[in-house]
Coordinates of C-alpha atoms in Angstrom, one line a residue:
Chain H
X257 CA 0.0 0.3 0.0
X258 CA 1.4 3.1 -1.4
X259 CA 1.5 6.1 1.3
X260 CA -0.9 8.4 -0.3
X261 CA -4.2 6.0 -0.3
X262 CA -2.6 5.1 3.8
X263 CA -3.8 8.4 4.9
X264 CA -7.1 7.7 3.1
X265 CA -10.0 5.8 4.8
X266 CA -10.1 2.3 2.7
X267 CA -13.2 1.0 1.6
X268 CA -13.4 -1.3 5.9
X269 CA -12.5 1.0 8.3
X270 CA -15.0 3.7 6.1
X271 CA -17.8 0.6 6.7
X272 CA -16.5 0.3 11.0
X273 CA -16.5 3.8 12.0
X274 CA -20.5 3.8 9.4
X275 CA -21.8 1.2 11.3
X276 CA -20.2 2.7 15.4
X277 CA -21.3 6.1 13.8
X278 CA -24.6 4.4 13.5
X279 CA -25.5 2.2 16.5
X280 CA -24.8 5.2 18.5
X281 CA -27.0 7.3 16.2
X282 CA -30.0 5.0 16.6
X283 CA -28.5 4.9 20.2
X284 CA -29.0 8.6 20.8
X285 CA -32.7 8.3 18.9
X286 CA -33.9 5.0 21.1
X287 CA -33.1 6.6 24.1
X288 CA -34.5 9.7 23.4
X289 CA -37.5 8.2 22.5
X290 CA -37.6 6.6 25.5
X291 CA -37.2 10.0 27.5
X292 CA -40.2 11.8 25.6
X293 CA -42.1 8.4 26.4
X294 CA -41.7 8.2 29.8
X295 CA -42.1 12.2 30.0
X296 CA -45.9 11.6 29.4
X297 CA -46.5 9.4 32.0
X298 CA -47.1 11.5 35.4
X299 CA -44.3 12.0 38.4
X300 CA -47.1 11.4 41.2
X301 CA -49.9 9.6 40.3
X302 CA -53.1 10.8 41.8
X303 CA -55.2 8.1 42.8
X304 CA -58.3 8.8 44.6
X305 CA -59.8 5.7 46.6
X306 CA -61.8 4.3 44.8
X307 CA -63.5 2.7 48.6
X308 CA -64.8 3.8 51.7
X309 CA -67.4 2.7 55.2
X310 CA -70.7 4.5 54.8
X311 CA -71.8 4.5 57.7
X312 CA -74.8 2.7 59.2
X313 CA -77.9 1.3 57.3
X314 CA -80.0 3.3 60.2
X315 CA -77.8 6.7 59.1
X316 CA -79.9 6.9 55.9
X317 CA -83.6 8.0 55.9
X318 CA -86.0 7.1 52.7
X319 CA -85.2 9.0 49.6
X320 CA -81.7 10.3 48.0
X321 CA -78.6 11.5 50.1
X322 CA -76.1 13.6 49.4
X323 CA -73.3 13.4 51.9
X324 CA -71.0 10.9 49.8
X325 CA -71.3 12.8 46.7
X326 CA -68.4 15.5 47.4
X327 CA -65.9 13.5 48.4
X328 CA -66.5 10.4 46.5
X329 CA -69.1 10.1 43.8
X330 CA -71.9 8.7 44.8
X331 CA -75.5 9.0 46.0
X332 CA -76.7 6.8 48.4
X333 CA -80.9 6.4 47.3
X334 CA -82.7 4.1 49.8
X335 CA -86.2 3.0 48.7
X336 CA -88.7 0.0 48.3
X337 CA -86.3 -1.5 50.9
X338 CA -83.5 -1.6 49.2
X339 CA -80.1 0.7 49.0
X340 CA -78.1 1.5 46.6
X341 CA -75.0 3.8 45.8
X342 CA -75.8 5.0 42.9
X343 CA -72.9 7.0 40.6
X344 CA -72.5 10.6 39.3
X345 CA -71.4 10.3 36.8
X346 CA -74.4 10.9 33.4
X347 CA -73.7 8.0 30.8
X348 CA -74.7 10.6 28.4
X349 CA -71.4 12.0 28.3
X350 CA -69.5 12.2 31.6
X351 CA -70.6 15.2 32.9
X352 CA -72.0 15.4 36.4
X353 CA -75.7 15.8 37.5
X354 CA -77.4 17.8 40.3
X355 CA -80.2 16.2 42.5
X356 CA -83.2 18.3 42.6
X357 CA -86.2 17.2 45.8
X358 CA -88.5 19.3 44.0
X359 CA -89.0 18.0 41.4
X360 CA -87.3 14.1 42.5
X361 CA -85.1 13.5 39.8
X362 CA -81.4 13.7 38.8
X363 CA -80.9 16.7 36.2
X364 CA -77.5 17.0 33.9
X365 CA -76.6 20.5 33.4
X366 CA -75.0 19.4 30.0
X367 CA -77.5 18.3 27.6
X368 CA -80.7 18.6 29.8
X369 CA -80.8 14.0 30.3
X370 CA -82.6 13.1 33.5
X371 CA -82.8 10.2 35.8
X372 CA -85.3 9.1 38.3
X373 CA -84.3 8.2 42.2
X374 CA -83.5 4.7 41.0
X375 CA -81.3 6.6 38.2
X376 CA -83.1 4.7 35.6
X377 CA -83.2 7.5 32.5
X378 CA -86.1 9.6 31.1
X379 CA -85.5 12.5 29.6
X380 CA -83.2 13.8 26.9
X381 CA -80.2 12.1 25.5
X382 CA -78.7 9.8 28.3
X383 CA -78.9 6.4 26.4
X384 CA -78.6 4.0 29.2
X385 CA -79.7 4.3 33.7
X386 CA -76.8 5.9 36.1
X387 CA -74.9 2.6 36.9
X388 CA -74.5 1.0 40.6
X389 CA -71.8 0.3 42.3
X390 CA -71.3 -2.3 44.4
X391 CA -72.5 -2.4 48.3
X392 CA -71.7 -4.7 51.6
X393 CA -71.7 -4.7 55.2
X394 CA -68.2 -4.7 57.0
X395 CA -68.4 -7.7 59.6
X396 CA -68.9 -4.6 62.4
X397 CA -72.1 -3.6 60.0
X398 CA -70.9 -0.8 58.5
X399 CA -71.7 0.2 55.0
X400 CA -68.6 -0.2 52.6
X401 CA -69.6 1.7 49.1
X402 CA -66.2 -0.4 46.4
X403 CA -66.1 2.3 43.3
X404 CA -64.2 -0.5 41.7
X405 CA -67.1 -2.7 40.8
X406 CA -69.9 -1.1 38.6
X407 CA -73.5 -2.9 38.1
X408 CA -75.3 -2.2 34.6
X409 CA -78.9 -2.1 34.5
X410 CA -79.6 -2.9 30.8
X411 CA -77.6 -6.5 31.3
X412 CA -79.5 -7.0 34.1
X413 CA -76.9 -7.0 37.4
X414 CA -79.0 -4.9 39.2
X415 CA -80.7 -8.1 40.3
X416 CA -76.7 -9.1 41.9
X417 CA -77.3 -9.4 45.9
X418 CA -73.8 -7.6 46.2
X419 CA -76.0 -4.2 43.6
X420 CA -78.0 -3.2 46.7
X421 CA -78.5 -3.8 50.5
X422 CA -82.2 -5.2 51.6
X423 CA -83.1 -2.9 54.3
Chain B
X6 CA -95.3 40.2 22.6
X7 CA -92.6 38.9 24.7
X8 CA -94.4 35.9 24.9
X9 CA -95.0 35.2 21.6
X10 CA -91.1 35.4 20.4
X11 CA -90.7 33.4 23.5
X12 CA -93.0 31.3 22.5
X13 CA -91.6 30.8 18.5
X14 CA -87.9 31.3 20.1
X15 CA -88.4 27.7 20.6
X16 CA -86.3 25.9 18.4
X17 CA -90.0 23.3 17.6
X18 CA -91.1 26.8 15.9
X19 CA -88.0 28.9 15.3
X20 CA -85.8 26.0 12.9
X21 CA -89.2 25.4 10.4
X22 CA -88.9 29.6 11.0
X23 CA -85.5 30.4 10.1
X24 CA -85.6 27.2 7.5
X25 CA -88.4 29.0 5.4
X26 CA -86.8 31.7 5.6
X27 CA -83.2 30.7 4.8
X28 CA -85.8 29.4 1.3
X29 CA -86.6 32.4 0.7
X30 CA -83.2 35.0 1.2
X31 CA -82.4 32.1 -1.0
X32 CA -84.2 32.3 -3.4
X33 CA -85.1 36.0 -3.5
X34 CA -81.6 36.8 -3.7
X35 CA -81.8 39.5 -6.0
X36 CA -84.1 41.4 -3.5
X37 CA -81.9 40.6 -1.2
X38 CA -78.6 41.5 -2.6
X39 CA -79.1 45.1 -3.2
X40 CA -77.8 48.4 -0.8
X41 CA -82.2 49.5 0.0
X42 CA -82.7 46.2 1.1
X43 CA -79.5 46.0 3.9
X44 CA -80.8 49.7 4.5
X45 CA -84.1 48.9 5.6
X46 CA -83.5 45.8 7.1
X47 CA -79.8 47.3 9.5
X48 CA -81.9 50.0 10.5
X49 CA -85.1 47.5 11.3
X50 CA -82.1 45.4 12.9
X51 CA -80.5 48.1 14.8
X52 CA -84.0 49.3 16.1
X53 CA -85.3 45.6 16.8
X54 CA -82.3 44.8 18.9
X55 CA -82.4 47.6 21.4
X56 CA -85.5 47.7 22.0
X57 CA -85.2 44.3 23.1
X58 CA -82.3 45.1 24.9
X59 CA -84.9 46.9 27.4
X60 CA -85.7 43.7 28.9
X61 CA -83.7 42.9 31.8
X62 CA -83.4 39.2 31.3
X63 CA -82.5 39.8 27.1
X64 CA -79.6 42.2 29.0
X65 CA -78.0 39.6 31.0
X66 CA -78.0 37.1 28.3
X67 CA -76.2 39.5 25.6
X68 CA -74.1 41.2 28.0
X69 CA -72.5 37.8 29.3
X70 CA -69.4 38.2 28.8
X71 CA -69.1 34.2 27.1
X72 CA -71.9 35.2 25.0
X73 CA -70.5 38.8 23.3
X74 CA -68.4 36.9 20.4
X75 CA -72.0 35.9 19.0
X76 CA -73.4 39.4 18.9
X77 CA -70.3 39.7 17.0
X78 CA -70.9 37.2 14.8
X79 CA -74.2 37.6 14.4
X80 CA -73.5 41.2 13.0
X81 CA -70.9 39.9 11.3
X82 CA -72.3 36.8 9.4
X83 CA -75.1 39.5 8.8
X84 CA -73.5 41.4 6.6
X85 CA -70.8 39.2 5.5
X86 CA -73.8 37.0 4.1
X87 CA -76.0 39.7 2.6
X88 CA -72.2 41.2 0.6
X89 CA -71.7 38.1 -1.1
X90 CA -75.6 38.1 -2.5
X91 CA -75.5 41.0 -3.3
X92 CA -72.2 40.3 -5.2
X93 CA -73.9 37.3 -6.8
X94 CA -76.7 39.1 -7.7
X95 CA -74.3 42.2 -9.5
X96 CA -72.6 39.5 -11.2
X97 CA -75.7 37.1 -11.8
X98 CA -77.4 40.1 -14.0
X99 CA -74.3 41.2 -16.0
X100 CA -74.0 37.2 -17.1
X101 CA -78.2 37.5 -17.9
X102 CA -77.0 40.1 -19.9
X103 CA -74.2 38.7 -21.2
X104 CA -71.2 40.5 -20.8
X105 CA -68.8 39.5 -18.3
X106 CA -68.2 39.5 -14.6
X107 CA -66.8 42.5 -12.7
X108 CA -64.0 40.8 -11.8
X109 CA -63.6 40.1 -14.8
X110 CA -62.5 43.4 -16.5
X111 CA -60.3 43.9 -17.5
X112 CA -59.7 47.3 -15.1
X113 CA -59.7 44.9 -12.7
X114 CA -56.9 41.6 -13.7
X115 CA -54.8 44.6 -13.3
X116 CA -51.4 42.7 -11.3
X117 CA -49.6 44.7 -8.5
X118 CA -46.5 44.0 -6.5
X119 CA -47.6 42.1 -3.3
X120 CA -45.4 44.8 -1.7
X121 CA -46.5 47.3 -0.5
X122 CA -50.0 46.6 -2.0
X123 CA -51.0 44.0 0.5
X124 CA -48.4 43.7 3.5
X125 CA -48.9 47.3 3.5
X126 CA -53.5 45.5 4.3
X127 CA -52.2 43.3 6.2
X128 CA -50.1 45.6 9.0
X129 CA -53.2 47.4 9.1
X130 CA -55.3 44.4 10.0
X131 CA -53.1 43.3 12.0
X132 CA -52.6 47.0 13.6
X133 CA -56.2 46.6 13.3
X134 CA -57.2 43.2 15.3
X135 CA -54.6 44.0 18.4
X136 CA -56.0 46.6 19.1
X137 CA -59.6 45.8 19.3
X138 CA -58.8 42.7 21.6
X139 CA -56.6 44.7 23.8
X140 CA -59.5 47.4 23.5
X141 CA -62.0 44.0 24.1
X142 CA -59.3 42.4 27.2
X143 CA -59.4 46.2 29.1
X144 CA -63.2 46.3 29.0
X145 CA -64.3 43.2 29.9
X146 CA -63.5 40.2 32.5
X147 CA -62.2 36.9 31.5
X148 CA -65.2 34.5 32.5
X149 CA -63.7 32.0 35.1
X150 CA -64.3 30.3 37.7
X151 CA -63.8 28.7 40.6
X152 CA -60.7 25.7 40.7
X153 CA -62.5 23.0 38.8
X154 CA -64.1 19.5 41.1
X155 CA -64.5 17.1 39.8
X156 CA -68.2 16.5 40.8
X157 CA -70.0 18.7 40.3
X158 CA -71.0 20.6 37.3
X159 CA -71.6 24.8 37.1
X160 CA -75.4 25.1 36.2
X161 CA -75.4 25.5 33.1
X162 CA -72.0 23.3 32.1
X163 CA -72.0 25.3 28.6
X164 CA -68.5 24.4 25.6
X165 CA -67.4 28.0 24.3
X166 CA -69.0 28.9 22.0
X167 CA -68.1 27.8 18.6
X168 CA -68.5 24.2 20.1
X169 CA -72.1 25.5 21.3
X170 CA -73.5 23.9 18.3
X171 CA -72.1 20.3 18.6
X172 CA -73.3 20.5 22.0
X173 CA -76.7 21.0 20.3
X174 CA -76.4 18.6 18.3
X175 CA -75.4 15.5 21.5
X176 CA -78.4 16.7 22.6
X177 CA -80.5 14.5 20.1
X178 CA -77.8 12.2 19.1
X179 CA -75.8 9.7 21.0
X180 CA -71.6 10.8 21.9
X181 CA -70.1 8.9 19.0
X182 CA -72.5 10.4 16.5
X183 CA -72.3 13.9 17.8
X184 CA -68.6 13.5 19.1
X185 CA -66.9 11.4 16.6
X186 CA -68.9 10.2 13.3
X187 CA -70.7 14.0 12.7
X188 CA -67.9 16.7 14.0
X189 CA -65.0 14.1 11.6
X190 CA -67.6 13.9 8.7
X191 CA -68.0 17.8 8.9
X192 CA -64.4 18.5 8.1
X193 CA -63.7 15.3 5.6
X194 CA -66.1 16.6 3.6
X195 CA -65.2 20.4 3.7
X196 CA -61.7 18.8 2.5
X197 CA -63.0 16.7 0.0
X198 CA -65.3 19.7 -1.4
X199 CA -62.9 20.9 -4.1
X200 CA -62.4 16.8 -5.0
X201 CA -66.1 17.0 -5.3
X202 CA -66.7 20.1 -7.2
X203 CA -65.2 20.2 -10.1
X204 CA -67.6 22.1 -11.8
X205 CA -65.8 25.1 -13.1
X206 CA -67.8 28.3 -12.6
X207 CA -67.8 30.8 -10.4
X208 CA -63.8 30.7 -9.9
X209 CA -62.3 33.8 -8.7
X210 CA -66.1 35.9 -8.6
X211 CA -69.0 36.0 -7.1
X212 CA -72.0 34.3 -8.6
X213 CA -75.1 31.9 -7.6
X214 CA -77.0 31.8 -10.9
X215 CA -74.4 29.3 -12.7
X216 CA -73.8 27.3 -9.5
X217 CA -77.1 26.8 -7.4
X218 CA -76.4 23.6 -5.5
X219 CA -73.1 24.1 -4.3
X220 CA -73.8 27.2 -3.2
X221 CA -77.5 26.8 -1.4
X222 CA -76.2 23.5 0.0
X223 CA -73.2 24.4 1.8
X224 CA -74.9 27.5 3.1
X225 CA -77.7 25.7 4.6
X226 CA -74.5 23.7 6.4
X227 CA -73.3 27.2 7.6
X228 CA -75.8 29.2 8.5
X229 CA -78.9 26.8 9.7
X230 CA -77.3 24.1 10.7
X231 CA -74.1 25.1 12.4
X232 CA -74.8 29.4 13.9
X233 CA -78.7 28.4 14.3
X234 CA -77.4 25.9 16.7
X235 CA -74.7 28.1 18.1
X236 CA -77.2 30.7 18.5
X237 CA -79.9 28.5 20.4
X238 CA -76.8 26.6 22.2
X239 CA -75.9 30.0 23.4
X240 CA -78.6 32.3 24.4
X241 CA -81.6 30.0 25.0
X242 CA -80.6 27.3 26.9
X243 CA -80.4 28.3 31.0
X244 CA -80.3 26.0 33.9
X245 CA -80.5 21.9 32.7
X246 CA -80.0 22.8 29.8
X247 CA -83.9 23.9 29.4
X248 CA -84.7 25.8 26.7
X249 CA -84.9 29.4 27.7
X250 CA -87.4 32.1 25.6
X251 CA -84.8 35.1 24.9
X252 CA -86.8 37.3 27.8
X253 CA -87.7 34.4 30.4
X254 CA -86.0 34.5 33.6
X255 CA -83.4 31.9 33.8
X256 CA -85.7 29.8 36.8
X257 CA -83.9 27.1 38.1
X258 CA -86.5 24.4 38.9
X259 CA -88.3 25.1 34.8
X260 CA -89.9 22.0 34.8
X261 CA -90.7 20.8 30.9
X262 CA -91.5 17.1 30.2
X263 CA -89.7 15.3 28.0
X264 CA -89.7 12.0 28.6
X265 CA -87.9 10.3 25.4
X266 CA -89.4 6.9 24.4
X267 CA -87.1 4.1 21.5
X268 CA -87.7 3.2 18.6
X269 CA -87.9 0.0 19.5
X270 CA -90.2 0.5 22.3
X271 CA -93.0 2.5 19.7
X272 CA -93.1 0.1 17.4
X273 CA -93.3 -2.9 20.0
X274 CA -94.6 -2.4 22.7
X275 CA -97.2 0.9 22.3
X276 CA -98.0 -0.8 18.5
X277 CA -97.7 -4.7 18.6
X278 CA -98.9 -4.5 22.7
X279 CA -96.5 -6.7 23.4
X280 CA -92.6 -7.0 26.1
X281 CA -89.8 -5.9 24.4
X282 CA -88.0 -9.1 22.8
X283 CA -85.1 -10.5 24.8
X284 CA -83.2 -11.0 21.4
X285 CA -81.6 -7.4 21.1
X286 CA -81.4 -7.7 17.1
X287 CA -85.0 -8.6 17.3
X288 CA -85.3 -5.7 19.5
X289 CA -84.2 -3.2 17.6
X290 CA -85.2 -4.6 14.1
X291 CA -87.7 -1.8 12.6
X292 CA -84.8 1.0 13.6
X293 CA -81.8 -1.1 11.6
X294 CA -84.7 -1.6 8.5
X295 CA -85.4 2.1 8.7
X296 CA -81.5 3.4 8.9
X297 CA -81.2 1.0 6.4
X298 CA -84.0 2.5 3.7
X299 CA -81.9 5.6 4.6
X300 CA -79.4 4.8 3.3
X301 CA -80.5 3.3 0.1
X302 CA -81.8 6.3 -1.1
X303 CA -78.8 7.5 -3.2
X304 CA -79.1 3.8 -4.6
X305 CA -82.4 4.9 -5.6
X306 CA -82.1 7.8 -7.0
X307 CA -80.2 6.3 -9.3
X308 CA -82.5 3.9 -11.1
X309 CA -84.2 4.6 -14.1
X310 CA -87.5 3.5 -13.4
X311 CA -88.1 6.5 -10.9
X312 CA -85.9 9.0 -13.2
X313 CA -89.2 9.3 -15.1
X314 CA -91.1 10.0 -12.7
X315 CA -89.0 12.7 -11.0
X316 CA -89.3 14.0 -14.8
X317 CA -92.6 14.6 -14.9
X318 CA -93.2 16.4 -10.9
X319 CA -90.4 18.2 -11.9
X320 CA -91.9 19.2 -15.8
X321 CA -95.5 19.9 -13.2
X322 CA -96.7 23.3 -14.6
X323 CA -99.2 23.3 -11.0
X324 CA -98.7 26.7 -9.5
X325 CA -97.9 24.9 -6.1
X326 CA -95.4 22.7 -6.6
X327 CA -93.2 25.6 -8.0
X328 CA -94.0 28.2 -6.0
X329 CA -92.8 25.4 -3.2
X330 CA -89.5 24.9 -5.3
X331 CA -90.8 20.8 -5.5
X332 CA -91.0 20.9 -8.9
X333 CA -87.4 22.2 -9.2
X334 CA -86.2 19.8 -6.4
X335 CA -87.5 17.1 -8.5
X336 CA -86.1 18.4 -11.9
X337 CA -82.7 18.5 -10.6
X338 CA -83.4 14.3 -8.8
X339 CA -84.2 13.8 -12.4
X340 CA -80.1 15.0 -13.6
X341 CA -78.6 12.4 -11.7
X342 CA -78.3 10.3 -14.3
X343 CA -76.4 13.1 -16.3
X344 CA -74.8 14.2 -13.2
X345 CA -73.3 11.4 -12.8
X346 CA -72.5 10.5 -16.4
X347 CA -70.4 14.0 -16.1
X348 CA -69.3 12.8 -13.0
X349 CA -68.6 8.9 -12.1
X350 CA -70.0 6.9 -9.2
X351 CA -67.6 7.7 -7.2
X352 CA -67.4 11.5 -6.8
X353 CA -72.3 11.1 -6.7
X354 CA -71.6 8.6 -3.7
X355 CA -69.2 10.4 -1.7
X356 CA -70.6 13.7 -2.6
X357 CA -74.2 12.0 -1.6
X358 CA -74.1 10.4 0.8
X359 CA -72.3 13.0 2.8
X360 CA -75.4 15.1 1.9
X361 CA -77.2 12.5 3.3
X362 CA -76.1 12.1 6.5
X363 CA -75.9 16.0 6.8
X364 CA -79.7 15.8 6.5
X365 CA -79.9 13.3 9.2
X366 CA -79.8 15.7 11.9
X367 CA -82.4 17.7 11.3
X368 CA -84.4 15.0 10.5
X369 CA -83.7 13.0 13.9
X370 CA -84.3 16.6 15.8
X371 CA -87.4 17.2 13.3
X372 CA -88.3 14.0 15.4
X373 CA -87.1 14.4 18.9
X374 CA -89.5 17.3 18.3
X375 CA -92.8 15.7 16.9
X376 CA -92.4 12.3 18.0
X377 CA -90.3 12.4 21.3
X378 CA -88.0 9.5 20.0
X379 CA -85.1 9.5 21.7
X380 CA -83.0 6.8 19.6
X381 CA -83.8 4.6 16.2
X382 CA -81.5 2.3 17.0
X383 CA -81.1 1.8 20.9
X384 CA -78.2 -0.2 22.2
X385 CA -76.3 0.7 25.0
X386 CA -75.9 -3.0 25.9
X387 CA -73.5 -2.3 22.5
X388 CA -72.9 1.5 23.8
X389 CA -74.3 2.2 20.3
X390 CA -77.2 4.2 19.4
X391 CA -78.5 6.1 16.7

């Protein structure tokens, strides 16, 4: 090999440099993408309590009780010998309906869906009734509401014994 | 008088009224598109607006910070619609007389440099727009509320003003339909316009006679189905999304009976006097058949045997048919085979399906008002409602 060509890269060396460079570039890109992906997840995750103790059966009077609405988003409804934990999320588009004691109905402020105290939809665009949460008694006799389990009327799940308490 | 206006403003009555007014405006656009009409209509508009504003409830609605853009929108859209019709009427008269449109006159075809002609205009527009926004920002406070709370919603809970038309649509449709499918199709349809509309007429100049179908269809969607719904959503929807007339006090406890019923209940319970069938598909069969029939309209229109009937109605000399535009509409339908020959089947189907889906909105609204019909197909078990 002459002196002149020795100073330049030969084909073999060019490819080894190229592969090192290419691997470094790919690694940098992958690292950046990984960091961007990690960035899209929160550092602190706020998870609201999914179950809570809701006092005793004697605490509730006949009708709709709003004491857990602001804390947990649950209406306790006692009627026809049953106590149920009703979700306060409208089944139309997820707004929060208001309880209207004078009209005896839940009414959504977003598109005007209306529900009876039982949670059955009767006016406006809501396609299905409000959902019930799992409700049960603890060994101490207090009521426990579990929001991780939903019972839907149109699927016939309101007959499930976990969806109500007989009182 | 105020009671009458409150009564007429209810969407059940104001939607047909708006449609009729729109129809009259397009039919007599040569009368509307004159300076004399603009002066008279403008004066009357400001006199009535002034009289309306004397009412405390109406005054509250129009001075609510969220609603000021709507007032500006009504004024600017009113003016620009008139301006378009004015230009159209002017050009159409010239075209009828065999002259070229005003925009094609030699003095209007003269070319000028972007700098300084255009850049100066743009600079001036930027300064004026900024000054307007600063003045607005100083005069009216932003309508800020307390921090968000996931277990409480303001009553009425309203979307930003430019989305209130969509929110009004949501009253009549399932969320996936009014929130995803229809807005998506609006965007797709607007993007598709240049590919569907290959008519070279009206390129660079205002005209109505040369492209009646395109102009009146677009203006119907824009003025009646979009802006009218925004105005209803802004001015006439109060607590609980209940309808309130423009002079009506927003009483939180106003009770309106609106018990809505699905088509399946109409058919099985009221029609056949029996319980709803357990099988979902059989239960919703009437709605599914109706929807398929409705979606078959564009296909049916291409049949030659129908074409002859349309032709005969279209050429009828009956006065009623002609004044109400029924005869011209049928003449239009009779032109479909020629239209397909010119543009091809793909264009025809895309165009007609977009129109048919757009027409679903008024159809569903009318059905809701007349029969309290909730959903034509109601399958909440599958999160599918139409």
